[in-house]
Coordinates of C-alpha atoms and ligand atoms in Angstrom, one line a residue:
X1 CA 7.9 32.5 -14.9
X2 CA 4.6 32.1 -16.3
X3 CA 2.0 29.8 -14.1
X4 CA 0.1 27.7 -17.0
X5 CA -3.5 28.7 -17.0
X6 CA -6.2 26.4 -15.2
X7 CA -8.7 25.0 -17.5
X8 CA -11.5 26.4 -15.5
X9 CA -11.6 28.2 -12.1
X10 CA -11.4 25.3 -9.4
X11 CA -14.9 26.3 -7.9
X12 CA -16.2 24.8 -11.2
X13 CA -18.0 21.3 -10.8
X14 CA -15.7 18.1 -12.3
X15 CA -18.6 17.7 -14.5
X16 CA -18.5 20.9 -16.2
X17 CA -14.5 20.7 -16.5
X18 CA -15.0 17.6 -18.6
X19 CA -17.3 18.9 -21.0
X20 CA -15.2 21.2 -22.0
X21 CA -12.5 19.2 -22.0
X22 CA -14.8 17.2 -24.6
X23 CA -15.9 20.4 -26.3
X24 CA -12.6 21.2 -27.0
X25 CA -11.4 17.9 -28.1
X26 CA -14.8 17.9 -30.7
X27 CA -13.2 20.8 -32.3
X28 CA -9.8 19.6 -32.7
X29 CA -10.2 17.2 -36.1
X30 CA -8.3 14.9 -37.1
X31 CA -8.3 11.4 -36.2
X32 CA -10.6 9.5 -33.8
X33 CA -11.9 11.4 -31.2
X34 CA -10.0 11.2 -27.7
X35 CA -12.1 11.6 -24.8
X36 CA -11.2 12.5 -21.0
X37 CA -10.1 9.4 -18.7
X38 CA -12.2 9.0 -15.4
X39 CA -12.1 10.1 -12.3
X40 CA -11.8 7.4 -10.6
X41 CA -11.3 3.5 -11.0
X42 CA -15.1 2.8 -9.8
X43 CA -13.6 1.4 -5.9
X44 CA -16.2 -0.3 -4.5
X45 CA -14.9 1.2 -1.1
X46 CA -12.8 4.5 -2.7
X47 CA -14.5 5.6 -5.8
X48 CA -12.6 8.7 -6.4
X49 CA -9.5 6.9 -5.7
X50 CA -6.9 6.2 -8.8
X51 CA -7.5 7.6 -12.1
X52 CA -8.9 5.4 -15.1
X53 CA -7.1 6.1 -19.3
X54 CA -3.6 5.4 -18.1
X55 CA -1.1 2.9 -16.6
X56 CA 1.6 4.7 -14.5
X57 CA 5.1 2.5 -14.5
X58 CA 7.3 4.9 -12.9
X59 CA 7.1 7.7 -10.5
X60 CA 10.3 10.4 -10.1
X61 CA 9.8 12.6 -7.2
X62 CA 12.5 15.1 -6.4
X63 CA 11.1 16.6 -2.9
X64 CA 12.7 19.0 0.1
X65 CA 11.1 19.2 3.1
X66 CA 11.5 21.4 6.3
X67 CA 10.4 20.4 9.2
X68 CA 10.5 23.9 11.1
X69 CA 8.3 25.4 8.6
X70 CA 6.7 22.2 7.3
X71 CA 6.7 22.8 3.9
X72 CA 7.3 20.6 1.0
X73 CA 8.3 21.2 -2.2
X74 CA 8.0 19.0 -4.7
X75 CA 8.7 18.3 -8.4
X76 CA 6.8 14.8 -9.7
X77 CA 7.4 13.1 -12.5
X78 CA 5.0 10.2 -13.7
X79 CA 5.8 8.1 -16.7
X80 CA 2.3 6.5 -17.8
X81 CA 1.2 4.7 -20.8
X82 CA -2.2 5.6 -22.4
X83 CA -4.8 2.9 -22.0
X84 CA -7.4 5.2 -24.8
X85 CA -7.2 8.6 -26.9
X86 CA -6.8 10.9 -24.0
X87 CA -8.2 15.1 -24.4
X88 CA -7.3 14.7 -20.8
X89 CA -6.6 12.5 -17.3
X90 CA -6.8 13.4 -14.3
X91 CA -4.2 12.8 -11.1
X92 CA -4.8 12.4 -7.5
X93 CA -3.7 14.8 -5.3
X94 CA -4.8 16.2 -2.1
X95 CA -3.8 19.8 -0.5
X96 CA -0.8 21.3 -1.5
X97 CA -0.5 24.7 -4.4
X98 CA 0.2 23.7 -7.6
X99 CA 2.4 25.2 -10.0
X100 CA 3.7 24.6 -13.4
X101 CA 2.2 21.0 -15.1
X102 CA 3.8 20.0 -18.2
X103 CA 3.4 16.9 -20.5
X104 CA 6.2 15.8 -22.5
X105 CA 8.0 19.3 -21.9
X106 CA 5.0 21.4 -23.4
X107 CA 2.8 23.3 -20.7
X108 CA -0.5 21.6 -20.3
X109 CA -3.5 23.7 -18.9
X110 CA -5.0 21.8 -15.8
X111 CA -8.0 22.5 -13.1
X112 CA -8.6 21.2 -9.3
X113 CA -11.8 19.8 -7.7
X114 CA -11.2 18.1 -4.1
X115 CA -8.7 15.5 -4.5
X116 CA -9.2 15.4 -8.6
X117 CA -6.2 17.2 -10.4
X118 CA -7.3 17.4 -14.0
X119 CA -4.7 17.6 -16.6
X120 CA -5.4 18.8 -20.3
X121 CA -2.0 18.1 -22.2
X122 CA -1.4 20.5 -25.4
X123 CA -1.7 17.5 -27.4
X124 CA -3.7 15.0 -27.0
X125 CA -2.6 11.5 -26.3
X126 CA -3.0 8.1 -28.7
X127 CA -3.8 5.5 -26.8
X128 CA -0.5 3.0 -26.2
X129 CA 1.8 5.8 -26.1
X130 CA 4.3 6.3 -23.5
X131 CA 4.0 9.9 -22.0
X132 CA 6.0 12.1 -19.1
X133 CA 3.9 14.2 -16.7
X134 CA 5.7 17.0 -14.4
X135 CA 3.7 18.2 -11.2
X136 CA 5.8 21.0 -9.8
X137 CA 4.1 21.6 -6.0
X138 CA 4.8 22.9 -2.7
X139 CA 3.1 23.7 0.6
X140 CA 2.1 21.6 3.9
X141 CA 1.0 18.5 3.5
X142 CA -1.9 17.0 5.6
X143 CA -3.1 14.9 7.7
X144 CA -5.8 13.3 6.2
X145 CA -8.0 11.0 8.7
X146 CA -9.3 7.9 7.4
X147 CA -13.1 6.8 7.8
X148 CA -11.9 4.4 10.5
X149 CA -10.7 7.5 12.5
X150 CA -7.1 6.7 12.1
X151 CA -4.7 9.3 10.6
X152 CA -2.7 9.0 7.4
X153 CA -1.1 10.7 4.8
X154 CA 1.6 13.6 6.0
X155 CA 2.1 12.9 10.0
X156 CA 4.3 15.6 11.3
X157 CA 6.7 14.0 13.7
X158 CA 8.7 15.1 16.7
X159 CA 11.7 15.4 14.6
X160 CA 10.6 15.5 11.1
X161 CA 7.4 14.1 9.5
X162 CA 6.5 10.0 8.6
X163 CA 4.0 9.7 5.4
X164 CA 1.7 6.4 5.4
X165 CA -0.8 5.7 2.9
X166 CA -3.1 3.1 3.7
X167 CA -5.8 3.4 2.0
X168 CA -5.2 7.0 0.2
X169 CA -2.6 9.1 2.0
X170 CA -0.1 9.3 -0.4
X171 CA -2.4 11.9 -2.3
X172 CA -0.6 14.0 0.5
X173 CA 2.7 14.6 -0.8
X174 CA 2.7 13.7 -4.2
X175 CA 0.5 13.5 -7.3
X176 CA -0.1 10.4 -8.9
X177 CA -3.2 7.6 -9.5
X178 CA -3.4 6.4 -6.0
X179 CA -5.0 3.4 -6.3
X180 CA -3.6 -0.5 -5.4
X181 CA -4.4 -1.3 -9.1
X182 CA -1.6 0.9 -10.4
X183 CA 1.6 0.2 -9.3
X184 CA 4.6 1.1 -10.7
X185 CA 8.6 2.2 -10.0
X186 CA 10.2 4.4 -8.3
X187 CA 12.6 6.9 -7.9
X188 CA 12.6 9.4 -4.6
X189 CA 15.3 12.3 -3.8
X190 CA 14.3 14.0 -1.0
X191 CA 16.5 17.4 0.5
X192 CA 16.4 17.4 4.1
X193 CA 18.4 19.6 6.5
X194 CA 22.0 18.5 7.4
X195 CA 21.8 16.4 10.3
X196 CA 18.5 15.0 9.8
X197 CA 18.1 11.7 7.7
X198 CA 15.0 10.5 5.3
X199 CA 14.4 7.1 4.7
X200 CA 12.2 5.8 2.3
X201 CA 11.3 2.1 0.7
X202 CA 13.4 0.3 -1.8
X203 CA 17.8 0.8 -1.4
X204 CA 19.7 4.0 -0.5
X205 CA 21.1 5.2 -3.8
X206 CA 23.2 8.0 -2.8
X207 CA 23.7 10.9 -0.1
X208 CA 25.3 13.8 -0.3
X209 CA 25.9 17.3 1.9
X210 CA 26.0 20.8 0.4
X211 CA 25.2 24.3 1.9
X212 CA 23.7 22.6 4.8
X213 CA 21.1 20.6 3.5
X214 CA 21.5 16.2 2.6
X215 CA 19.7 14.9 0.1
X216 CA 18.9 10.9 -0.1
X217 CA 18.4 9.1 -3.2
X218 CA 15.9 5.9 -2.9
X219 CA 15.5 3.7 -5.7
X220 CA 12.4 1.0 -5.7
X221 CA 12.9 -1.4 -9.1
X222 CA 9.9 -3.8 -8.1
X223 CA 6.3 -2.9 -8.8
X224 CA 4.9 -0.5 -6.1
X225 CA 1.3 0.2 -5.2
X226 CA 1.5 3.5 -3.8
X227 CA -0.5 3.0 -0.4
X228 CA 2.7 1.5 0.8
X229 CA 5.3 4.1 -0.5
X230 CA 6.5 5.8 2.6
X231 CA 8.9 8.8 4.0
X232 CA 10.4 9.0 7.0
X233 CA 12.0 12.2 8.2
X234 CA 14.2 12.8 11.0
X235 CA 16.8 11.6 13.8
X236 CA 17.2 8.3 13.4
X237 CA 20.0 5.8 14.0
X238 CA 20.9 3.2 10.8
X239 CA 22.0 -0.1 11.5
X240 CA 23.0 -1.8 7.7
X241 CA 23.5 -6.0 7.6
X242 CA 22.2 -8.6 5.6
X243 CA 20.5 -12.2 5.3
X244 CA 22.4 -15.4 5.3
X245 CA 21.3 -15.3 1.3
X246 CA 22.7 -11.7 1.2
X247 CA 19.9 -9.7 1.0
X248 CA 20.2 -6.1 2.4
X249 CA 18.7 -5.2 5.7
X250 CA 18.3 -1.5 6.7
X251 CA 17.1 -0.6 9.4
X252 CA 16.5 2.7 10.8
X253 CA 15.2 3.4 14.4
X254 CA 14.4 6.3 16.2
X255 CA 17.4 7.1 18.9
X256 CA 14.6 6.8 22.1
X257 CA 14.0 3.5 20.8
X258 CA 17.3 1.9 19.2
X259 CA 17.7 0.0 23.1
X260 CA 14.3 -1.4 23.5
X261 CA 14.5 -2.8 19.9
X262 CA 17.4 -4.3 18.8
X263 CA 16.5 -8.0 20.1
X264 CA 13.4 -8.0 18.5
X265 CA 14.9 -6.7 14.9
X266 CA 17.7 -9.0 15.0
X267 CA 15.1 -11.5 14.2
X268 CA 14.6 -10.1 10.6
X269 CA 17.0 -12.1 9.0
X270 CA 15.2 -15.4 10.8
X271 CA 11.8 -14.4 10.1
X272 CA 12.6 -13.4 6.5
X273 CA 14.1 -16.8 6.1
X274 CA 11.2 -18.9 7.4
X275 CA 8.9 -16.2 5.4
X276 CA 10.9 -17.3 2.1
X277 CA 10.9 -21.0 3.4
X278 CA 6.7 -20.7 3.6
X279 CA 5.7 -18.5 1.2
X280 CA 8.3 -18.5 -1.6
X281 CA 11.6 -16.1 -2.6
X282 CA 10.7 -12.7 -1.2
X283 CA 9.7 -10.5 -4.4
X284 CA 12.0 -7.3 -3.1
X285 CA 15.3 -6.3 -3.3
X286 CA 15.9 -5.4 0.1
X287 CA 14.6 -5.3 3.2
X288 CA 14.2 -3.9 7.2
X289 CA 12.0 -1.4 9.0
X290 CA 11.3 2.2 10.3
X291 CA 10.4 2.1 13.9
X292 CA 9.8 5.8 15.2
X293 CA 8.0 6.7 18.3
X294 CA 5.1 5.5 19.4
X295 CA 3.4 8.5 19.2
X296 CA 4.4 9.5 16.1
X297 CA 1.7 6.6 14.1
X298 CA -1.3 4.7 15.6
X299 CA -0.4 1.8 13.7
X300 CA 2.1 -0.6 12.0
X301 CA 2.4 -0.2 8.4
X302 CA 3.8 -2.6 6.1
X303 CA 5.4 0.3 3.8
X304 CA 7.1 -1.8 0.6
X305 CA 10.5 -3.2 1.2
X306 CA 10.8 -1.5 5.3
X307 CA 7.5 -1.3 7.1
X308 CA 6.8 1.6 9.3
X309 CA 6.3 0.6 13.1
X310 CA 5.0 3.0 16.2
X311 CA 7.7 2.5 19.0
X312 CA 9.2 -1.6 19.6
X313 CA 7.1 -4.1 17.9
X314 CA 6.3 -7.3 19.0
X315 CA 7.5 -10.3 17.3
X316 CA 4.1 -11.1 16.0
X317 CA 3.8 -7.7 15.1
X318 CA 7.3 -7.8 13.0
X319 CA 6.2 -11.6 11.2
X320 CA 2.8 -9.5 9.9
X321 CA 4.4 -6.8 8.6
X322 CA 6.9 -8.8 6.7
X323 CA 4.7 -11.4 5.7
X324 CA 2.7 -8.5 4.3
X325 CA 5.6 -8.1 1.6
X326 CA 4.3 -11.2 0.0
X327 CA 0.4 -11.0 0.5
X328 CA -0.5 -6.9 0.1
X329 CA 3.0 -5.7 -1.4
X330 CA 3.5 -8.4 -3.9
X331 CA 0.7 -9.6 -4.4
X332 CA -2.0 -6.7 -4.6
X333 CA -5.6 -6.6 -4.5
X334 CA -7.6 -5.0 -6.9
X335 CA -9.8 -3.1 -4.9
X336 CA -9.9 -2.1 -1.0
X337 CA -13.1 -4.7 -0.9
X338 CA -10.3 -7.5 -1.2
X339 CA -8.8 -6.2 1.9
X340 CA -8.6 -9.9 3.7
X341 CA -6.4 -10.9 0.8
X342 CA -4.2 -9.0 2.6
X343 CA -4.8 -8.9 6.2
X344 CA -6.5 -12.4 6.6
X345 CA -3.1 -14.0 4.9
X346 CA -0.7 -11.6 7.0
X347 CA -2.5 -12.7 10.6
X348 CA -2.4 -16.0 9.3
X349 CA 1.3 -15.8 8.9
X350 CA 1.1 -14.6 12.6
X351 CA -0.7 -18.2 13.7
X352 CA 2.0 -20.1 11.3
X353 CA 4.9 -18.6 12.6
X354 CA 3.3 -19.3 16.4
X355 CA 2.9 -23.2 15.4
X356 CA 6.2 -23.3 13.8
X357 CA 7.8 -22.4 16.5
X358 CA 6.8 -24.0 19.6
X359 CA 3.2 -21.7 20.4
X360 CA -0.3 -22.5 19.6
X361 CA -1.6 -24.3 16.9
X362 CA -2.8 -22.4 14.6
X363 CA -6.2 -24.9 15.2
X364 CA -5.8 -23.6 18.9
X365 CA -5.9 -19.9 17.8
X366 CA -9.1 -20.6 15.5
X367 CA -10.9 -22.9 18.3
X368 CA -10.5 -20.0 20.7
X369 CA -11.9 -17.3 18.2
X370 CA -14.2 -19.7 17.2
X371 CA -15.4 -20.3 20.8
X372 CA -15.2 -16.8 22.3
X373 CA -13.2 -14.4 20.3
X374 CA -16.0 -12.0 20.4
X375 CA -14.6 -11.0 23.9
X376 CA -11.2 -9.7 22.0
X377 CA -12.8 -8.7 19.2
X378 CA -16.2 -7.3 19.4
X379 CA -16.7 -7.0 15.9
X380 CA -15.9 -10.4 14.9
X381 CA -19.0 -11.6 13.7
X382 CA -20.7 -8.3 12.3
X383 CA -19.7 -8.8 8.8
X384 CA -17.8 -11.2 6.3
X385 CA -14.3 -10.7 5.2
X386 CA -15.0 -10.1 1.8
X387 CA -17.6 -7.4 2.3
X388 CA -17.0 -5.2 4.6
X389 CA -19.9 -3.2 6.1
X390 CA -18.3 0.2 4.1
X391 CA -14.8 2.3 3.8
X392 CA -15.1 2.4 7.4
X393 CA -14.4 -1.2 8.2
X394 CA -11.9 -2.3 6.3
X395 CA -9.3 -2.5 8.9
X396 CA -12.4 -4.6 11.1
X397 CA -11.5 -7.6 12.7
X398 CA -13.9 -9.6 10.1
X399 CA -11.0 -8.8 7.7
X400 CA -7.9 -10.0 9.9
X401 CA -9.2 -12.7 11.8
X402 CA -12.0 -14.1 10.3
X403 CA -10.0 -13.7 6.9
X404 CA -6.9 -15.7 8.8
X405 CA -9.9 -18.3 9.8
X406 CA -11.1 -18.9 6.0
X407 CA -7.5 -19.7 5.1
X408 CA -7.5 -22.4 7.9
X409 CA -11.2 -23.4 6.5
X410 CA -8.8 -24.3 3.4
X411 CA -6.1 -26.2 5.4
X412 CA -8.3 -28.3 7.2
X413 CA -10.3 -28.9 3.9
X414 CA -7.0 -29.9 1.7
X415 CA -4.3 -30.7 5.0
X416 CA -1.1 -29.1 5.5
X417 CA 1.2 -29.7 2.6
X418 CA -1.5 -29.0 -0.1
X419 CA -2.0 -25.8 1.9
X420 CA 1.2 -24.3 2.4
X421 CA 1.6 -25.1 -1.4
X422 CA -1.8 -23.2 -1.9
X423 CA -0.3 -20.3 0.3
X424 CA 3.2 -20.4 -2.1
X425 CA 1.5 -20.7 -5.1
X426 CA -0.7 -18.3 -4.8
X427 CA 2.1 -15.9 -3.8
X428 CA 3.8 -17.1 -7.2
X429 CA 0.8 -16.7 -9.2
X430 CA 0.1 -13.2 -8.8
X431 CA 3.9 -12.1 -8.0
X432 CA 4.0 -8.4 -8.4
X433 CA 0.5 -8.6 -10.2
X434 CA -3.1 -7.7 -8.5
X435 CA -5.6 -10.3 -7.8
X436 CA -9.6 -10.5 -6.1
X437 CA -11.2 -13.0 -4.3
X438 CA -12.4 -14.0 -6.8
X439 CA -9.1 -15.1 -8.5
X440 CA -8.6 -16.7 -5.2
X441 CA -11.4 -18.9 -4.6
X442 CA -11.1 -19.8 -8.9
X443 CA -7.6 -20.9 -8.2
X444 CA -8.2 -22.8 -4.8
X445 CA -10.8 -24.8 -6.6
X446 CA -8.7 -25.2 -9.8
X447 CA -5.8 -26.6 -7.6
X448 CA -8.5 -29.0 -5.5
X449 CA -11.0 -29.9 -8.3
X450 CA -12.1 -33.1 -6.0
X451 CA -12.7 -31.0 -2.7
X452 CA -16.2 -28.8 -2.7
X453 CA -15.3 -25.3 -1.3
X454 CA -18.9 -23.6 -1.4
X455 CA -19.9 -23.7 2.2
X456 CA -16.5 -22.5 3.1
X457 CA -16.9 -19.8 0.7
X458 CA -20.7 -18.7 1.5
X459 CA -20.4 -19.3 5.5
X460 CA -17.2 -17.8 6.0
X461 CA -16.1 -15.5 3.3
X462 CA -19.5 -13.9 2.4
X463 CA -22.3 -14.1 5.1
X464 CA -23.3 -12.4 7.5
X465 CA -23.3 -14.0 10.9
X466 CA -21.2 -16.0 12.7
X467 CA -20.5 -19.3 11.3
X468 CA -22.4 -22.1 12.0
X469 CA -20.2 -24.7 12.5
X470 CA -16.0 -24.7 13.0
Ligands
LIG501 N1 -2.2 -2.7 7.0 C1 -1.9 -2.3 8.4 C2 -1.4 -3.6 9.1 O1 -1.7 -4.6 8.7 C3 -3.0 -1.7 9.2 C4 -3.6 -0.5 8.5 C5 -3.1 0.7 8.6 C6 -4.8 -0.5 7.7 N2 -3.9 1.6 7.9 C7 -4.9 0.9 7.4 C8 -5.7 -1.4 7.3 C9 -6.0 1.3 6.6 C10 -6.7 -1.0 6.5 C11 -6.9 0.4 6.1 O2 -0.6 -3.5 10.0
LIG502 ZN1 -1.7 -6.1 8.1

């Protein structure tokens, strides 16, 4: 088989790669003059991250994975539609060998720099149209360590491997524009060897054993930013239900664990329904959780549909994660800088579910951070929730709590039923859309046009400091 020959040898700069990708598209006459899409989507926080020119709506990744060896192989296919004349776009993808690319079944030349996979197609694209990308790929993923210090992307596991993508691992096993702006649909078979199972986000949509090996079909129909598509790999015990409303639950646990945890997921069904009683009907098809050892992640994950936990979680823990589903999986920010839209609204699902059910107040949990949180969190006051210092403080206290203490700015500002209609609303606004802050602070003001919002807005959300007043 013939491997497709790179555009230019992958020591050449980005830079030069797209002048000849212009060069070439100069020459090629005819109608208006397509151009290159960027490299990147301009991130604040991540500027190489995601891919400008095109709109991705559905990923099909056909993978096989070996633990013992730990290689993947993969075959991608991205279904995108043109946002401008493309000569050529470019994918993320980090690690890994690359083999054939084709685009719409013709063999397109392509060329690597870093994490930039650029992608010349034989034709070049009109902008609007619909067109079908094939990555074939193989090798070991990595780990990639984030510039908080925590590890992402491909975490090889005691029995298998776990891949987690907050805020760019999933550039680790497979291809694709790997930022929160893009999501889109997905289809995942992944070959694993008999005995072992793979769980991924979304519903189980078949399994089947030959010659050793199972492969899993997962099927996500609902919008997906691809920091929360996940893969889990190995032993692990299933346990299927459902909701009072129906809704599937799967849950998948590994075996040193399945004990220690079941109380605490039984409560799925509960939480989910006081979720859908707070914040609105859940935008997913299904639902549950991953929960592998504790050493296996540093950190819960709310992966789209079945959120990825390190060893039991706590209740509080379990209410986040699902609460993320709405705020983060549903409703997506538009850039890693709008990180408390997230995290601010998932720790304040934390307080609610507290006062709801017989804890603190959530006022209690804000007086106390507000009085002497500093002692829990010693980073609480060293920068707002909507800027965060750089990429290496987005997962900074100032973004959970101080973000879940702007939201309760709001309740105390508008009192409880205009806010937990706020909270719904919002989550029905922007279902399965993006959104920024400042989409949020236009629509709080919109839906309170008597009540002046600045202060909250300039003391809490964007300066420096510590408040000056509770
Ligand atoms: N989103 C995760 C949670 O709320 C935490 C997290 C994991 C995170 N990786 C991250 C936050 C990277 C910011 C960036 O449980
Ligand atoms: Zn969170």
């Amino acid at each position: 088989m013939s491997r497709s020959a790179p555009v230019v040898p992958a020591r050449v700069s980005v830079a030069v790669a797209i002048a000849l990708a212009l060069t070439a598209t100069a020459c090629g006459g005819g109608g208006a003059e397509s151009t290159p899409g960027g490299s990147g989507v301009r991130d604040p926080y991540f500027p190489k991250a995601g891919n400008g020119g095109y709109d991705v709506t559905h990923y099909d990744l056909t993978l096989a994975y070996a633990p013992d060896t730990r290689r993947l192989t993969g075959r991608a296919t991205i279904t995108a539609r043109a946002t401008q004349d493309l000569s050529a776009f470019h994918l993320d993808l980090k690690g890994l060998d690359v083999g054939k690319i084709t685009v719409d079944g013709e063999d397109a030349r392509w060329s690597r720099t870093g994490q930039e996979l650029t992608v010349r197609p034989h034709d070049d694209l009109d902008e609007g149209e619909v067109f079908h990308t094939t990555v074939r790929y193989s090798g070991t993923p990595q780990t990639i360590t984030d510039p908080d210090g925590t590890e992402e992307g491909w975490l090889p596991t005691a029995d298998g491997a776990l891949a987690l993508g907050e805020p760019t691992g999933s550039m680790a096993w497979f291809p694709g524009n790997h930022h929160p702006s893009d999501k889109a649909s997905y289809d995942l078979t992944i070959t694993v060897p008999e005995g072992l199972r793979a769980v991924s986000n979304g519903e189980l949509a078949g399994e089947t054993t030959t010659g050793g090996r199972t492969t899993y079909t997962w099927h996500t129909a609902q919008p997906m930013a691809s920091y929360v598509a996940t893969l889990a790999i190995g032993d692990y015990d299933i346990r299927r239900s459902a909701t009072a409303d129906g809704l599937p639950v799967y849950v998948a646990v590994d075996p040193t664990r399945t004990e220690e945890s079941r109380q605490v997921l039984a409560r799925i069904p509960a939480i989910m329904k006081w979720a859908e009683d707070t914040f609105g009907p859940y935008p997913f098809s299904s639902t549950g959780a991953i929960v592998d050892r504790d050493t296996d992640a540093g950190y819960a994950l709310e992966t789209q549909s079945r959120p990825v936990f390190p060893g039991v979680p706590d209740t509080g823990t379990l209410v986040h994660e699902l609460a993320h589903q709405w705020y983060g999986n549903s409703v997506t920010p538009k850039t890693w800088r709008d990180m408390w839209l997230n995290e601010g609204f998932a720790t304040y699902a934390e307080w609610l579910w507290q006062e709801d059910h017989g804890g603190d107040s959530a006022q209690e949990i804000f007086d106390a951070l507000y009085d002497h949180g500093e002692e829990t969190y010693d980073d609480l006051w060293t920068f707002p929730p909507a800027r965060p210092t750089s990429a290496a403080h987005i997962s900074g206290s100032p973004v959970y709590q101080r973000g879940a203490m702007v939201l309760h700015k709001l309740r105390q500002t508008v009192g409880d039923t205009a806010f937990r209609a706020l909270l719904r609303d919002w989550a029905a606004l922007h279902r399965h859309g993006n959104a920024d802050t400042d989409d949020f602070t236009t629509y709080v003001e919109e839906r309170a046009p008597g009540k002046d919002f600045d202060g909250i807005w300039e003391e809490w959300l964007y300066r420096d400091g510590k408040p000056a007043s509770d």
